[in-house]
Amino acid sequence: QVQLQESGPGLVKPSETLSLTCTVSGGSISSYYWSWIRQPPGKGLEWIGYIYYSGSTNHNPSLKSRVTISADTSKNQFSLKLSSVTAADTAVYYCARGQTVTTDLDYWGQGTLVTVSS
Amino acid sequence: SSELTQDPAVSVALGQTVRITCQGDSLRSYYASWYQQKPGQAPVFVIYGKNNRPSGIPDRFSGSSSGNTASLTITGAQAEDEADYYCNSRDSSDNYVFGTGTKVTVL
């Protein structure tokens, strides 16, 4: 059974960089797409971006160039960096596994709340 | 447009049938997948493709698609089906897009 677990600071100061890591167990990240999704309190889901096991990435245009997604296959982890954060970036952040042909996200982490505040 | 629009809320009597819709131009080209989210929990993958259920999802959940609209139907809704439901698909730039979400209340 594939399991994903997000980790990282729960509090980030405005203008700083949010950094999260997703550790995958029960399967290798050397296949599939690996996504980050977030959900502001009381709001809907927003796709942030993905990394394919080959290293190619894609991200939500609304986040412009603030997003960096990388992977460490030796640790079976992938990571998110979101720069220049503001209070609007406060959300529960989820990592998830995506299928290779479709946008189906079949396994999700439990999510981690990141609050942007001074 | 890369948006996926859902009704904000629907209600269904216990044991009855409810249909949740998702509208968007991209659905003319791509199937939607559907996710159930209960309060304080991560989304759960419930429907994908033409009408496929992942292992462990009850057969009262089904999916369909026509034109620019994808639908999730719960036949014989149970109290435990009360949740938010989101559709998901892609746009022409290969970006993932989520629907606006529908809150289902079981009366």
PDB file of C-alpha atoms in Angstrom:
ATOM      1  CA  GLN A   1       0.000   0.000   0.000  1.00  0.00           C
ATOM      2  CA  VAL A   2       1.465   3.324  -1.064  1.00  0.00           C
ATOM      3  CA  GLN A   3       1.638   5.919   1.690  1.00  0.00           C
ATOM      4  CA  LEU A   4       2.633   9.576   1.535  1.00  0.00           C
ATOM      5  CA  GLN A   5       3.635  11.794   4.444  1.00  0.00           C
ATOM      6  CA  GLU A   6       4.183  15.542   4.333  1.00  0.00           C
ATOM      7  CA  SER A   7       6.694  17.189   6.634  1.00  0.00           C
ATOM      8  CA  GLY A   8       7.990  20.689   7.214  1.00  0.00           C
ATOM      9  CA  PRO A   9       7.533  23.823   9.309  1.00  0.00           C
ATOM     10  CA  GLY A  10       3.991  24.691  10.312  1.00  0.00           C
ATOM     11  CA  LEU A  11       4.747  28.400  10.556  1.00  0.00           C
ATOM     12  CA  VAL A  12       6.479  30.564   7.973  1.00  0.00           C
ATOM     13  CA  LYS A  13       7.060  34.310   8.085  1.00  0.00           C
ATOM     14  CA  PRO A  14       5.750  36.567   5.305  1.00  0.00           C
ATOM     15  CA  SER A  15       8.184  37.053   2.394  1.00  0.00           C
ATOM     16  CA  GLU A  16      10.090  33.886   3.336  1.00  0.00           C
ATOM     17  CA  THR A  17      10.132  30.524   1.553  1.00  0.00           C
ATOM     18  CA  LEU A  18       7.803  27.680   2.469  1.00  0.00           C
ATOM     19  CA  SER A  19       9.531  24.294   2.232  1.00  0.00           C
ATOM     20  CA  LEU A  20       7.799  20.930   2.475  1.00  0.00           C
ATOM     21  CA  THR A  21       8.871  17.357   1.820  1.00  0.00           C
ATOM     22  CA  CYS A  22       6.727  14.366   0.949  1.00  0.00           C
ATOM     23  CA  THR A  23       8.098  10.946   1.848  1.00  0.00           C
ATOM     24  CA  VAL A  24       6.692   8.035  -0.135  1.00  0.00           C
ATOM     25  CA  SER A  25       6.605   4.488   1.239  1.00  0.00           C
ATOM     26  CA  GLY A  26       5.254   1.267  -0.199  1.00  0.00           C
ATOM     27  CA  GLY A  27       6.298   2.211  -3.726  1.00  0.00           C
ATOM     28  CA  SER A  28       8.991   3.972  -5.700  1.00  0.00           C
ATOM     29  CA  ILE A  29       8.760   7.558  -6.918  1.00  0.00           C
ATOM     30  CA  SER A  30      10.673   6.405 -10.003  1.00  0.00           C
ATOM     31  CA  SER A  31       7.426   6.318 -11.965  1.00  0.00           C
ATOM     32  CA  TYR A  32       4.152   8.257 -11.856  1.00  0.00           C
ATOM     33  CA  TYR A  33       3.568  11.963 -11.387  1.00  0.00           C
ATOM     34  CA  TRP A  34       3.940  13.465  -7.911  1.00  0.00           C
ATOM     35  CA  SER A  35       1.798  16.473  -7.097  1.00  0.00           C
ATOM     36  CA  TRP A  36       1.347  19.150  -4.484  1.00  0.00           C
ATOM     37  CA  ILE A  37      -2.158  20.448  -3.771  1.00  0.00           C
ATOM     38  CA  ARG A  38      -3.260  22.981  -1.185  1.00  0.00           C
ATOM     39  CA  GLN A  39      -6.487  23.988   0.508  1.00  0.00           C
ATOM     40  CA  PRO A  40      -6.896  27.324   2.304  1.00  0.00           C
ATOM     41  CA  PRO A  41      -9.059  27.117   5.425  1.00  0.00           C
ATOM     42  CA  GLY A  42     -12.711  26.722   4.472  1.00  0.00           C
ATOM     43  CA  LYS A  43     -11.958  26.771   0.735  1.00  0.00           C
ATOM     44  CA  GLY A  44     -11.512  24.369  -2.150  1.00  0.00           C
ATOM     45  CA  LEU A  45      -8.572  22.422  -3.540  1.00  0.00           C
ATOM     46  CA  GLU A  46      -5.901  24.120  -5.618  1.00  0.00           C
ATOM     47  CA  TRP A  47      -3.313  22.220  -7.630  1.00  0.00           C
ATOM     48  CA  ILE A  48       0.185  23.655  -7.118  1.00  0.00           C
ATOM     49  CA  GLY A  49       2.280  21.532  -9.447  1.00  0.00           C
ATOM     50  CA  TYR A  50       3.834  18.166 -10.166  1.00  0.00           C
ATOM     51  CA  ILE A  51       7.131  16.476 -10.868  1.00  0.00           C
ATOM     52  CA  TYR A  52       7.419  13.467 -13.107  1.00  0.00           C
ATOM     53  CA  TYR A  53       9.930  10.807 -12.110  1.00  0.00           C
ATOM     54  CA  SER A  54      12.063  11.834 -15.093  1.00  0.00           C
ATOM     55  CA  GLY A  55      12.460  15.268 -13.501  1.00  0.00           C
ATOM     56  CA  SER A  56      10.104  17.275 -15.692  1.00  0.00           C
ATOM     57  CA  THR A  57       7.818  19.629 -13.809  1.00  0.00           C
ATOM     58  CA  ASN A  58       4.710  21.695 -14.330  1.00  0.00           C
ATOM     59  CA  HIS A  59       2.984  24.141 -12.027  1.00  0.00           C
ATOM     60  CA  ASN A  60      -0.122  26.257 -11.685  1.00  0.00           C
ATOM     61  CA  PRO A  61       0.343  29.436 -13.731  1.00  0.00           C
ATOM     62  CA  SER A  62      -1.440  31.421 -11.007  1.00  0.00           C
ATOM     63  CA  LEU A  63       1.557  30.848  -8.738  1.00  0.00           C
ATOM     64  CA  LYS A  64       3.854  32.266 -11.393  1.00  0.00           C
ATOM     65  CA  SER A  65       7.520  31.576 -10.738  1.00  0.00           C
ATOM     66  CA  ARG A  66       7.268  31.138  -6.966  1.00  0.00           C
ATOM     67  CA  VAL A  67       7.057  27.322  -7.143  1.00  0.00           C
ATOM     68  CA  THR A  68       9.936  24.878  -7.260  1.00  0.00           C
ATOM     69  CA  ILE A  69       9.335  21.143  -7.105  1.00  0.00           C
ATOM     70  CA  SER A  70      12.187  18.671  -6.906  1.00  0.00           C
ATOM     71  CA  ALA A  71      12.689  14.995  -6.181  1.00  0.00           C
ATOM     72  CA  ASP A  72      15.297  12.851  -4.438  1.00  0.00           C
ATOM     73  CA  THR A  73      14.880   9.318  -5.731  1.00  0.00           C
ATOM     74  CA  SER A  74      17.537   7.998  -3.345  1.00  0.00           C
ATOM     75  CA  LYS A  75      15.336   9.027  -0.416  1.00  0.00           C
ATOM     76  CA  ASN A  76      12.033   8.361  -2.215  1.00  0.00           C
ATOM     77  CA  GLN A  77      11.002  11.935  -1.493  1.00  0.00           C
ATOM     78  CA  PHE A  78       9.843  14.967  -3.410  1.00  0.00           C
ATOM     79  CA  SER A  79       9.748  18.536  -2.208  1.00  0.00           C
ATOM     80  CA  LEU A  80       7.982  21.865  -2.619  1.00  0.00           C
ATOM     81  CA  LYS A  81       9.423  25.319  -2.234  1.00  0.00           C
ATOM     82  CA  LEU A  82       7.110  28.321  -2.457  1.00  0.00           C
ATOM     83  CA  SER A  83       8.869  31.648  -2.266  1.00  0.00           C
ATOM     84  CA  SER A  84       7.757  35.110  -1.144  1.00  0.00           C
ATOM     85  CA  VAL A  85       4.814  33.786   0.838  1.00  0.00           C
ATOM     86  CA  THR A  86       1.971  35.930   2.130  1.00  0.00           C
ATOM     87  CA  ALA A  87      -1.001  35.237   4.365  1.00  0.00           C
ATOM     88  CA  ALA A  88      -2.857  34.055   1.252  1.00  0.00           C
ATOM     89  CA  ASP A  89      -0.546  31.038   1.154  1.00  0.00           C
ATOM     90  CA  THR A  90      -1.852  29.800   4.516  1.00  0.00           C
ATOM     91  CA  ALA A  91      -3.370  26.402   3.761  1.00  0.00           C
ATOM     92  CA  VAL A  92      -3.301  22.685   4.319  1.00  0.00           C
ATOM     93  CA  TYR A  93      -0.736  21.326   1.873  1.00  0.00           C
ATOM     94  CA  TYR A  94      -1.184  17.822   0.474  1.00  0.00           C
ATOM     95  CA  CYS A  95       1.113  15.646  -1.584  1.00  0.00           C
ATOM     96  CA  ALA A  96      -0.412  13.051  -3.903  1.00  0.00           C
ATOM     97  CA  ARG A  97       0.474  10.473  -6.538  1.00  0.00           C
ATOM     98  CA  GLY A  98      -0.819  11.014 -10.050  1.00  0.00           C
ATOM     99  CA  GLN A  99      -1.288   8.527 -12.851  1.00  0.00           C
ATOM    100  CA  THR A 100       0.856   8.774 -15.976  1.00  0.00           C
ATOM    101  CA  VAL A 101      -1.861   9.337 -18.591  1.00  0.00           C
ATOM    102  CA  THR A 102      -4.679  10.982 -16.650  1.00  0.00           C
ATOM    103  CA  THR A 103      -4.945  13.505 -13.821  1.00  0.00           C
ATOM    104  CA  ASP A 104      -6.177  10.842 -11.396  1.00  0.00           C
ATOM    105  CA  LEU A 105      -4.655  11.378  -7.951  1.00  0.00           C
ATOM    106  CA  ASP A 106      -4.955   7.972  -6.359  1.00  0.00           C
ATOM    107  CA  TYR A 107      -2.943   8.280  -3.154  1.00  0.00           C
ATOM    108  CA  TRP A 108      -2.797  11.322  -0.887  1.00  0.00           C
ATOM    109  CA  GLY A 109      -0.879  12.316   2.197  1.00  0.00           C
ATOM    110  CA  GLN A 110      -2.797  13.355   5.304  1.00  0.00           C
ATOM    111  CA  GLY A 111      -1.921  17.006   4.737  1.00  0.00           C
ATOM    112  CA  THR A 112      -0.022  19.530   6.793  1.00  0.00           C
ATOM    113  CA  LEU A 113      -1.182  22.987   7.833  1.00  0.00           C
ATOM    114  CA  VAL A 114       1.195  25.799   7.017  1.00  0.00           C
ATOM    115  CA  THR A 115       0.414  29.195   8.499  1.00  0.00           C
ATOM    116  CA  VAL A 116       2.059  32.342   7.170  1.00  0.00           C
ATOM    117  CA  SER A 117       2.359  34.862   9.967  1.00  0.00           C
ATOM    118  CA  SER A 118       4.949  37.063  11.607  1.00  0.00           C
TER     119      SER A 118
ATOM    120  CA  SER B   1     -11.624  28.222 -20.090  1.00  0.00           C
ATOM    121  CA  SER B   2      -9.770  25.954 -17.664  1.00  0.00           C
ATOM    122  CA  GLU B   3     -12.370  26.279 -14.913  1.00  0.00           C
ATOM    123  CA  LEU B   4     -14.505  23.437 -13.590  1.00  0.00           C
ATOM    124  CA  THR B   5     -17.792  24.562 -12.071  1.00  0.00           C
ATOM    125  CA  GLN B   6     -19.824  22.635  -9.510  1.00  0.00           C
ATOM    126  CA  ASP B   7     -23.007  23.444  -7.610  1.00  0.00           C
ATOM    127  CA  PRO B   8     -21.982  24.656  -4.133  1.00  0.00           C
ATOM    128  CA  ALA B   9     -24.358  22.385  -2.250  1.00  0.00           C
ATOM    129  CA  VAL B  10     -26.915  19.634  -2.722  1.00  0.00           C
ATOM    130  CA  SER B  11     -28.984  17.589  -0.304  1.00  0.00           C
ATOM    131  CA  VAL B  12     -30.368  14.088  -0.534  1.00  0.00           C
ATOM    132  CA  ALA B  13     -32.676  12.038   1.640  1.00  0.00           C
ATOM    133  CA  LEU B  14     -31.183   8.946   3.193  1.00  0.00           C
ATOM    134  CA  GLY B  15     -31.372   6.071   0.722  1.00  0.00           C
ATOM    135  CA  GLN B  16     -32.192   8.274  -2.250  1.00  0.00           C
ATOM    136  CA  THR B  17     -30.101   9.177  -5.287  1.00  0.00           C
ATOM    137  CA  VAL B  18     -28.078  12.343  -5.794  1.00  0.00           C
ATOM    138  CA  ARG B  19     -26.200  13.536  -8.862  1.00  0.00           C
ATOM    139  CA  ILE B  20     -23.292  15.975  -8.605  1.00  0.00           C
ATOM    140  CA  THR B  21     -22.200  17.735 -11.770  1.00  0.00           C
ATOM    141  CA  CYS B  22     -18.973  19.321 -12.952  1.00  0.00           C
ATOM    142  CA  GLN B  23     -18.931  21.589 -15.993  1.00  0.00           C
ATOM    143  CA  GLY B  24     -15.991  22.791 -18.024  1.00  0.00           C
ATOM    144  CA  ASP B  25     -14.705  23.026 -21.573  1.00  0.00           C
ATOM    145  CA  SER B  26     -11.831  20.631 -20.878  1.00  0.00           C
ATOM    146  CA  LEU B  27     -14.336  17.862 -20.138  1.00  0.00           C
ATOM    147  CA  ARG B  28     -15.111  17.659 -23.835  1.00  0.00           C
ATOM    148  CA  SER B  29     -11.613  16.179 -24.256  1.00  0.00           C
ATOM    149  CA  TYR B  30     -10.706  14.620 -20.905  1.00  0.00           C
ATOM    150  CA  TYR B  31     -12.436  12.515 -18.299  1.00  0.00           C
ATOM    151  CA  ALA B  32     -12.863  13.879 -14.810  1.00  0.00           C
ATOM    152  CA  SER B  33     -11.897  12.093 -11.646  1.00  0.00           C
ATOM    153  CA  TRP B  34     -13.814  12.569  -8.399  1.00  0.00           C
ATOM    154  CA  TYR B  35     -12.742  12.951  -4.770  1.00  0.00           C
ATOM    155  CA  GLN B  36     -14.641  12.767  -1.501  1.00  0.00           C
ATOM    156  CA  GLN B  37     -13.433  14.892   1.390  1.00  0.00           C
ATOM    157  CA  LYS B  38     -14.787  14.681   4.905  1.00  0.00           C
ATOM    158  CA  PRO B  39     -14.044  17.410   7.477  1.00  0.00           C
ATOM    159  CA  GLY B  40     -10.460  17.373   8.670  1.00  0.00           C
ATOM    160  CA  GLN B  41      -9.462  14.572   6.303  1.00  0.00           C
ATOM    161  CA  ALA B  42      -7.547  14.277   3.057  1.00  0.00           C
ATOM    162  CA  PRO B  43      -9.498  13.767  -0.156  1.00  0.00           C
ATOM    163  CA  VAL B  44     -10.269  10.198  -1.178  1.00  0.00           C
ATOM    164  CA  PHE B  45     -10.225   9.087  -4.828  1.00  0.00           C
ATOM    165  CA  VAL B  46     -13.690   7.666  -5.663  1.00  0.00           C
ATOM    166  CA  ILE B  47     -14.222   7.658  -9.454  1.00  0.00           C
ATOM    167  CA  TYR B  48     -11.954   7.817 -12.493  1.00  0.00           C
ATOM    168  CA  GLY B  49     -12.119   7.373 -16.249  1.00  0.00           C
ATOM    169  CA  LYS B  50     -15.364   6.548 -17.981  1.00  0.00           C
ATOM    170  CA  ASN B  51     -16.868   5.001 -14.824  1.00  0.00           C
ATOM    171  CA  ASN B  52     -14.290   3.208 -12.687  1.00  0.00           C
ATOM    172  CA  ARG B  53     -14.074   2.820  -8.944  1.00  0.00           C
ATOM    173  CA  PRO B  54     -10.806   2.309  -7.072  1.00  0.00           C
ATOM    174  CA  SER B  55     -10.643  -0.706  -4.824  1.00  0.00           C
ATOM    175  CA  GLY B  56     -12.724  -0.271  -1.677  1.00  0.00           C
ATOM    176  CA  ILE B  57     -15.138   2.327  -3.050  1.00  0.00           C
ATOM    177  CA  PRO B  58     -18.774   1.165  -2.735  1.00  0.00           C
ATOM    178  CA  ASP B  59     -20.654   0.461  -5.941  1.00  0.00           C
ATOM    179  CA  ARG B  60     -23.285   3.049  -5.048  1.00  0.00           C
ATOM    180  CA  PHE B  61     -20.797   5.568  -6.485  1.00  0.00           C
ATOM    181  CA  SER B  62     -20.794   5.886 -10.270  1.00  0.00           C
ATOM    182  CA  GLY B  63     -19.608   8.346 -12.874  1.00  0.00           C
ATOM    183  CA  SER B  64     -20.682   9.501 -16.306  1.00  0.00           C
ATOM    184  CA  SER B  65     -19.846  12.164 -18.831  1.00  0.00           C
ATOM    185  CA  SER B  66     -21.583  13.993 -21.668  1.00  0.00           C
ATOM    186  CA  GLY B  67     -20.297  16.957 -23.609  1.00  0.00           C
ATOM    187  CA  ASN B  68     -18.794  19.470 -21.201  1.00  0.00           C
ATOM    188  CA  THR B  69     -20.337  17.889 -18.098  1.00  0.00           C
ATOM    189  CA  ALA B  70     -19.105  15.108 -15.856  1.00  0.00           C
ATOM    190  CA  SER B  71     -21.356  13.640 -13.185  1.00  0.00           C
ATOM    191  CA  LEU B  72     -20.939  11.680  -9.993  1.00  0.00           C
ATOM    192  CA  THR B  73     -24.024   9.775  -8.853  1.00  0.00           C
ATOM    193  CA  ILE B  74     -24.600   8.288  -5.423  1.00  0.00           C
ATOM    194  CA  THR B  75     -27.375   5.715  -5.609  1.00  0.00           C
ATOM    195  CA  GLY B  76     -28.859   4.965  -2.204  1.00  0.00           C
ATOM    196  CA  ALA B  77     -26.987   7.650  -0.277  1.00  0.00           C
ATOM    197  CA  GLN B  78     -25.787   6.739   3.200  1.00  0.00           C
ATOM    198  CA  ALA B  79     -25.111   8.997   6.158  1.00  0.00           C
ATOM    199  CA  GLU B  80     -21.382   8.416   5.704  1.00  0.00           C
ATOM    200  CA  ASP B  81     -21.553   9.893   2.200  1.00  0.00           C
ATOM    201  CA  GLU B  82     -22.065  13.375   3.651  1.00  0.00           C
ATOM    202  CA  ALA B  83     -18.939  15.197   2.521  1.00  0.00           C
ATOM    203  CA  ASP B  84     -17.492  17.656   0.043  1.00  0.00           C
ATOM    204  CA  TYR B  85     -16.948  16.312  -3.461  1.00  0.00           C
ATOM    205  CA  TYR B  86     -14.467  17.665  -5.998  1.00  0.00           C
ATOM    206  CA  CYS B  87     -13.949  16.889  -9.658  1.00  0.00           C
ATOM    207  CA  ASN B  88     -10.538  17.129 -11.321  1.00  0.00           C
ATOM    208  CA  SER B  89      -9.293  17.177 -14.879  1.00  0.00           C
ATOM    209  CA  ARG B  90      -6.656  18.873 -16.997  1.00  0.00           C
ATOM    210  CA  ASP B  91      -6.538  21.898 -19.241  1.00  0.00           C
ATOM    211  CA  SER B  92      -4.958  22.328 -22.639  1.00  0.00           C
ATOM    212  CA  SER B  93      -1.583  23.193 -21.046  1.00  0.00           C
ATOM    213  CA  ASP B  94      -1.495  19.953 -19.064  1.00  0.00           C
ATOM    214  CA  ASN B  95      -2.276  21.765 -15.838  1.00  0.00           C
ATOM    215  CA  TYR B  96      -4.468  19.977 -13.354  1.00  0.00           C
ATOM    216  CA  VAL B  97      -7.715  21.753 -12.506  1.00  0.00           C
ATOM    217  CA  PHE B  98     -10.056  21.108  -9.590  1.00  0.00           C
ATOM    218  CA  GLY B  99     -13.739  21.856  -9.534  1.00  0.00           C
ATOM    219  CA  THR B 100     -15.158  24.383  -7.106  1.00  0.00           C
ATOM    220  CA  GLY B 101     -16.551  21.642  -4.881  1.00  0.00           C
ATOM    221  CA  THR B 102     -20.014  20.464  -3.847  1.00  0.00           C
ATOM    222  CA  LYS B 103     -21.137  19.955  -0.266  1.00  0.00           C
ATOM    223  CA  VAL B 104     -23.479  16.960  -0.037  1.00  0.00           C
ATOM    224  CA  THR B 105     -25.849  16.819   2.916  1.00  0.00           C
ATOM    225  CA  VAL B 106     -27.692  13.583   3.674  1.00  0.00           C
ATOM    226  CA  LEU B 107     -31.011  14.301   5.346  1.00  0.00           C
TER     227      LEU B 107
END
